[in-house]
Amino acid sequence: MIFEGIITTTNADGSAHVTPMGFRRRDDELLVAPFHPSRTLDNLLARPHAVMNLVDDVRIIAGCLTGRRSWPVVAASGIPGWRLADSLSHLELAVTAHEDDTERPRLRLAVQGEYTHRAFRGFNRAQAAVLEAAILVSRLDFIDADKLASEMAYLHIAVSKTAGENERTAWRWLVEAIAAHPRHGLDCALLSVA
Ligand SMILES: Cc1cc2nc3c(=O)[nH]c(=O)nc-3n(C[C@H](O)[C@H](O)[C@H](O)COP(=O)(O)O)c2cc1C
């Protein structure tokens, strides 16, 4: 099973690097697989601690894909590094193994601590739709234009029916990124939210 979280790693200057990243979990171990090139990968190899943040604010996901990476962080509790200030929970991690690959290396990370901050408030279709749209936006350089347009039209239904303010903001950022991309002349009006 693959989960989606926000991984925070540490840059060479000590600041936090924030990136959405899928992960698998088995007991007290996480597996992540960043595609080359990746700042997250470089950071993990140079400074082998990280935090996996589990969030319900989908602006963080959409923001990281649209150049908005300055999300508030606070120091992790038991490892060197940073966690997002606003998460439902977070896992503090240490790299234990690195399997190199020219395209997609795999890293194993041991869970050093698990912390819960807020309760899960329930599923929301607009959040799921923004997550899917963010995946599409991460593939704008190679995704087929018709496939993108039809999938965004479908995801728009859930956003227009069930979104709150954060979901609408995140959706707008993603639609703007698609509209600005030279391969995709998407009509933003069709995907607008109130
Ligand atoms: C929900 C979600 C999951 C993602 N999972 C991965 C992943 O498993 N591996 C990866 O390389 N990129 C993944 N991405 C894309 C990265 O977030 C994005 O490409 C990022 O720029 C990675 O580069 P960085 O490590 O230099 O920040 C995901 C994006 C989203 C929206």
CSV table of C-alpha atoms and ligand atoms in Angstrom, one decimal:
chain,number,residue,atom,x,y,z
A,1,MET,CA,0.0,0.0,0.0
A,2,ILE,CA,1.3,3.4,-0.9
A,3,PHE,CA,0.6,6.5,1.2
A,4,GLU,CA,1.2,10.2,0.3
A,5,GLY,CA,2.9,12.5,2.7
A,6,ILE,CA,5.1,15.5,2.8
A,7,ILE,CA,8.8,14.8,3.5
A,8,THR,CA,11.0,17.4,5.1
A,9,THR,CA,14.7,17.0,4.7
A,10,THR,CA,17.6,19.3,5.6
A,11,ASN,CA,19.4,21.5,3.1
A,12,ALA,CA,23.2,22.1,3.3
A,13,ASP,CA,22.5,25.5,4.9
A,14,GLY,CA,20.4,23.8,7.6
A,15,SER,CA,17.0,25.0,6.3
A,16,ALA,CA,14.1,22.7,5.6
A,17,HIS,CA,13.3,21.3,2.1
A,18,VAL,CA,9.6,20.4,1.8
A,19,THR,CA,8.3,17.9,-0.8
A,20,PRO,CA,5.2,15.7,-1.4
A,21,MET,CA,6.4,12.1,-1.6
A,22,GLY,CA,4.8,8.7,-1.7
A,23,PHE,CA,5.9,6.0,0.8
A,24,ARG,CA,5.3,2.4,1.8
A,25,ARG,CA,5.3,1.4,5.4
A,26,ARG,CA,6.1,-1.9,7.0
A,27,ASP,CA,6.1,-1.9,10.8
A,28,ASP,CA,8.7,0.6,11.8
A,29,GLU,CA,10.3,1.1,8.4
A,30,LEU,CA,9.4,3.5,5.5
A,31,LEU,CA,10.4,3.0,1.9
A,32,VAL,CA,10.7,6.1,-0.4
A,33,ALA,CA,11.7,6.2,-4.1
A,34,PRO,CA,12.6,9.6,-5.4
A,35,PHE,CA,13.2,10.0,-9.1
A,36,HIS,CA,16.5,11.5,-10.2
A,37,PRO,CA,17.3,14.4,-10.0
A,38,SER,CA,15.9,15.1,-6.5
A,39,ARG,CA,16.9,17.6,-3.8
A,40,THR,CA,15.2,15.3,-1.3
A,41,LEU,CA,17.4,12.4,-2.4
A,42,ASP,CA,20.6,14.6,-2.3
A,43,ASN,CA,19.6,15.8,1.2
A,44,LEU,CA,18.9,12.3,2.5
A,45,LEU,CA,22.2,11.0,1.3
A,46,ALA,CA,24.1,13.9,2.8
A,47,ARG,CA,22.2,14.4,6.0
A,48,PRO,CA,20.4,11.1,6.7
A,49,HIS,CA,17.4,12.2,8.8
A,50,ALA,CA,13.9,13.2,7.7
A,51,VAL,CA,10.4,13.7,8.8
A,52,MET,CA,7.3,12.3,7.0
A,53,ASN,CA,4.4,14.7,7.7
A,54,LEU,CA,0.8,13.5,7.3
A,55,VAL,CA,-1.4,16.5,6.5
A,56,ASP,CA,-4.9,17.5,5.5
A,57,ASP,CA,-4.0,20.9,4.2
A,58,VAL,CA,-3.7,20.2,0.5
A,59,ARG,CA,-2.4,23.7,-0.1
A,60,ILE,CA,1.0,22.3,1.0
A,61,ILE,CA,0.9,19.7,-1.7
A,62,ALA,CA,-0.3,22.0,-4.4
A,63,GLY,CA,2.0,24.7,-3.2
A,64,CYS,CA,5.2,22.6,-3.4
A,65,LEU,CA,4.4,21.8,-7.0
A,66,THR,CA,3.7,25.5,-7.9
A,67,GLY,CA,6.8,27.1,-6.4
A,68,ARG,CA,5.3,27.8,-2.9
A,69,ARG,CA,7.6,25.8,-0.6
A,70,SER,CA,7.9,28.1,2.4
A,71,TRP,CA,5.6,26.3,4.8
A,72,PRO,CA,6.1,26.9,8.5
A,73,VAL,CA,8.3,24.3,10.2
A,74,VAL,CA,9.5,23.6,13.7
A,75,ALA,CA,12.4,21.6,15.0
A,76,ALA,CA,11.9,17.8,15.1
A,77,SER,CA,11.8,16.4,18.7
A,78,GLY,CA,14.2,13.5,18.6
A,79,ILE,CA,16.3,13.8,15.4
A,80,PRO,CA,18.2,16.7,13.7
A,81,GLY,CA,15.7,18.2,11.2
A,82,TRP,CA,12.4,19.9,10.7
A,83,ARG,CA,8.7,19.0,10.8
A,84,LEU,CA,5.8,20.9,9.4
A,85,ALA,CA,4.2,23.1,12.0
A,86,ASP,CA,0.7,22.1,10.8
A,87,SER,CA,0.3,18.3,10.4
A,88,LEU,CA,-2.1,15.7,11.8
A,89,SER,CA,0.9,13.6,12.7
A,90,HIS,CA,4.6,13.1,11.8
A,91,LEU,CA,7.2,10.3,11.7
A,92,GLU,CA,10.8,11.1,12.6
A,93,LEU,CA,13.1,9.0,10.4
A,94,ALA,CA,16.7,7.9,9.9
A,95,VAL,CA,18.1,6.5,6.7
A,96,THR,CA,19.2,2.9,7.1
A,97,ALA,CA,19.8,1.7,3.5
A,98,HIS,CA,20.2,3.1,0.0
A,99,GLU,CA,19.6,1.0,-3.1
A,100,ASP,CA,21.0,3.1,-6.0
A,101,ASP,CA,19.3,3.2,-9.5
A,102,THR,CA,19.9,5.5,-12.5
A,103,GLU,CA,16.3,6.4,-12.6
A,104,ARG,CA,14.6,5.8,-9.2
A,105,PRO,CA,16.8,4.9,-6.2
A,106,ARG,CA,15.1,3.4,-3.1
A,107,LEU,CA,15.8,4.4,0.5
A,108,ARG,CA,14.8,2.6,3.7
A,109,LEU,CA,14.1,4.8,6.7
A,110,ALA,CA,13.7,3.6,10.3
A,111,VAL,CA,11.0,5.2,12.4
A,112,GLN,CA,12.6,6.8,15.4
A,113,GLY,CA,9.5,8.5,16.7
A,114,GLU,CA,5.8,8.9,15.9
A,115,TYR,CA,3.8,12.0,17.1
A,116,THR,CA,0.1,12.8,16.7
A,117,HIS,CA,-1.1,16.5,16.9
A,118,ARG,CA,-4.7,16.6,15.6
A,119,ALA,CA,-7.4,14.1,14.9
A,120,PHE,CA,-8.3,13.0,11.3
A,121,ARG,CA,-11.6,14.7,10.5
A,122,GLY,CA,-12.8,12.4,7.8
A,123,PHE,CA,-12.4,11.9,4.1
A,124,ASN,CA,-13.1,14.8,1.8
A,125,ARG,CA,-13.5,14.3,-2.0
A,126,ALA,CA,-12.0,17.7,-2.9
A,127,GLN,CA,-8.8,16.9,-1.0
A,128,ALA,CA,-8.5,13.6,-2.8
A,129,ALA,CA,-9.2,15.5,-6.1
A,130,VAL,CA,-6.5,18.1,-5.4
A,131,LEU,CA,-4.1,15.2,-4.6
A,132,GLU,CA,-4.8,13.6,-7.9
A,133,ALA,CA,-4.5,16.9,-9.8
A,134,ALA,CA,-1.2,17.5,-8.1
A,135,ILE,CA,0.1,14.2,-9.4
A,136,LEU,CA,-1.0,15.3,-12.9
A,137,VAL,CA,0.7,18.6,-12.5
A,138,SER,CA,4.0,16.8,-11.5
A,139,ARG,CA,3.8,15.2,-15.0
A,140,LEU,CA,3.0,18.2,-17.2
A,141,ASP,CA,6.2,17.8,-19.2
A,142,PHE,CA,5.1,14.5,-20.7
A,143,ILE,CA,1.4,13.8,-20.0
A,144,ASP,CA,-1.0,13.6,-23.0
A,145,ALA,CA,-2.9,17.0,-23.3
A,146,ASP,CA,-6.3,15.3,-23.9
A,147,LYS,CA,-5.9,12.9,-21.0
A,148,LEU,CA,-5.0,15.9,-18.7
A,149,ALA,CA,-8.0,17.9,-19.8
A,150,SER,CA,-10.5,15.0,-19.3
A,151,GLU,CA,-9.0,14.0,-15.9
A,152,MET,CA,-9.0,17.6,-14.7
A,153,ALA,CA,-12.7,18.0,-15.8
A,154,TYR,CA,-13.6,14.9,-13.8
A,155,LEU,CA,-11.7,16.0,-10.7
A,156,HIS,CA,-13.3,19.5,-10.9
A,157,ILE,CA,-16.7,17.9,-10.1
A,158,ALA,CA,-15.6,16.9,-6.6
A,159,VAL,CA,-13.8,20.2,-6.0
A,160,SER,CA,-16.8,22.3,-7.0
A,161,LYS,CA,-19.2,20.2,-4.8
A,162,THR,CA,-17.2,19.5,-1.6
A,163,ALA,CA,-14.2,22.0,-1.3
A,164,GLY,CA,-13.5,24.3,1.6
A,165,GLU,CA,-11.3,27.4,1.2
A,166,ASN,CA,-8.0,25.6,1.4
A,167,GLU,CA,-9.0,23.1,-1.3
A,168,ARG,CA,-10.3,25.9,-3.6
A,169,THR,CA,-7.0,27.8,-3.2
A,170,ALA,CA,-4.9,24.6,-3.8
A,171,TRP,CA,-7.0,23.8,-6.9
A,172,ARG,CA,-6.6,27.3,-8.3
A,173,TRP,CA,-2.8,27.1,-8.0
A,174,LEU,CA,-2.8,23.8,-9.9
A,175,VAL,CA,-5.1,25.1,-12.6
A,176,GLU,CA,-2.9,28.2,-13.0
A,177,ALA,CA,0.2,26.0,-13.4
A,178,ILE,CA,-1.5,24.0,-16.1
A,179,ALA,CA,-2.7,27.2,-17.9
A,180,ALA,CA,0.9,28.6,-17.8
A,181,HIS,CA,2.5,25.4,-19.2
A,182,PRO,CA,3.5,25.7,-22.9
A,183,ARG,CA,2.3,22.1,-23.7
A,184,HIS,CA,-1.2,22.6,-22.3
A,185,GLY,CA,-3.5,25.4,-23.4
A,186,LEU,CA,-6.2,24.6,-20.9
A,187,ASP,CA,-9.3,26.8,-20.6
A,188,CYS,CA,-9.1,27.8,-16.9
A,189,ALA,CA,-12.7,29.1,-17.1
A,190,LEU,CA,-14.0,25.5,-17.4
A,191,LEU,CA,-12.1,24.6,-14.2
A,192,SER,CA,-12.9,27.6,-12.1
A,193,VAL,CA,-14.2,27.4,-8.5
A,194,ALA,CA,-16.3,30.0,-6.7
B,1,LIG,C1,1.1,13.2,-4.0
B,1,LIG,C2,2.5,13.2,-4.6
B,1,LIG,C3,3.4,12.2,-4.5
B,1,LIG,C4,4.7,12.2,-5.0
B,1,LIG,N1,5.5,11.1,-4.9
B,1,LIG,C5,6.8,11.2,-5.4
B,1,LIG,C6,7.6,10.1,-5.3
B,1,LIG,O1,7.3,9.1,-4.7
B,1,LIG,N2,8.9,10.2,-5.9
B,1,LIG,C7,9.3,11.3,-6.5
B,1,LIG,O2,10.4,11.4,-7.0
B,1,LIG,N3,8.4,12.4,-6.7
B,1,LIG,C8,7.2,12.3,-6.2
B,1,LIG,N4,6.3,13.4,-6.3
B,1,LIG,C9,6.8,14.6,-7.1
B,1,LIG,C10,7.6,15.4,-6.2
B,1,LIG,O3,6.9,16.0,-5.1
B,1,LIG,C11,8.2,16.6,-7.0
B,1,LIG,O4,8.6,16.2,-8.3
B,1,LIG,C12,9.4,17.2,-6.3
B,1,LIG,O5,9.8,18.3,-7.1
B,1,LIG,C13,10.6,16.2,-6.2
B,1,LIG,O6,11.8,16.9,-6.3
B,1,LIG,P1,12.7,17.3,-5.0
B,1,LIG,O7,13.1,16.1,-4.2
B,1,LIG,O8,13.8,17.9,-5.8
B,1,LIG,O9,11.9,18.3,-4.2
B,1,LIG,C14,5.1,13.3,-5.8
B,1,LIG,C15,4.2,14.4,-6.0
B,1,LIG,C16,2.9,14.4,-5.4
B,1,LIG,C17,2.0,15.5,-5.6
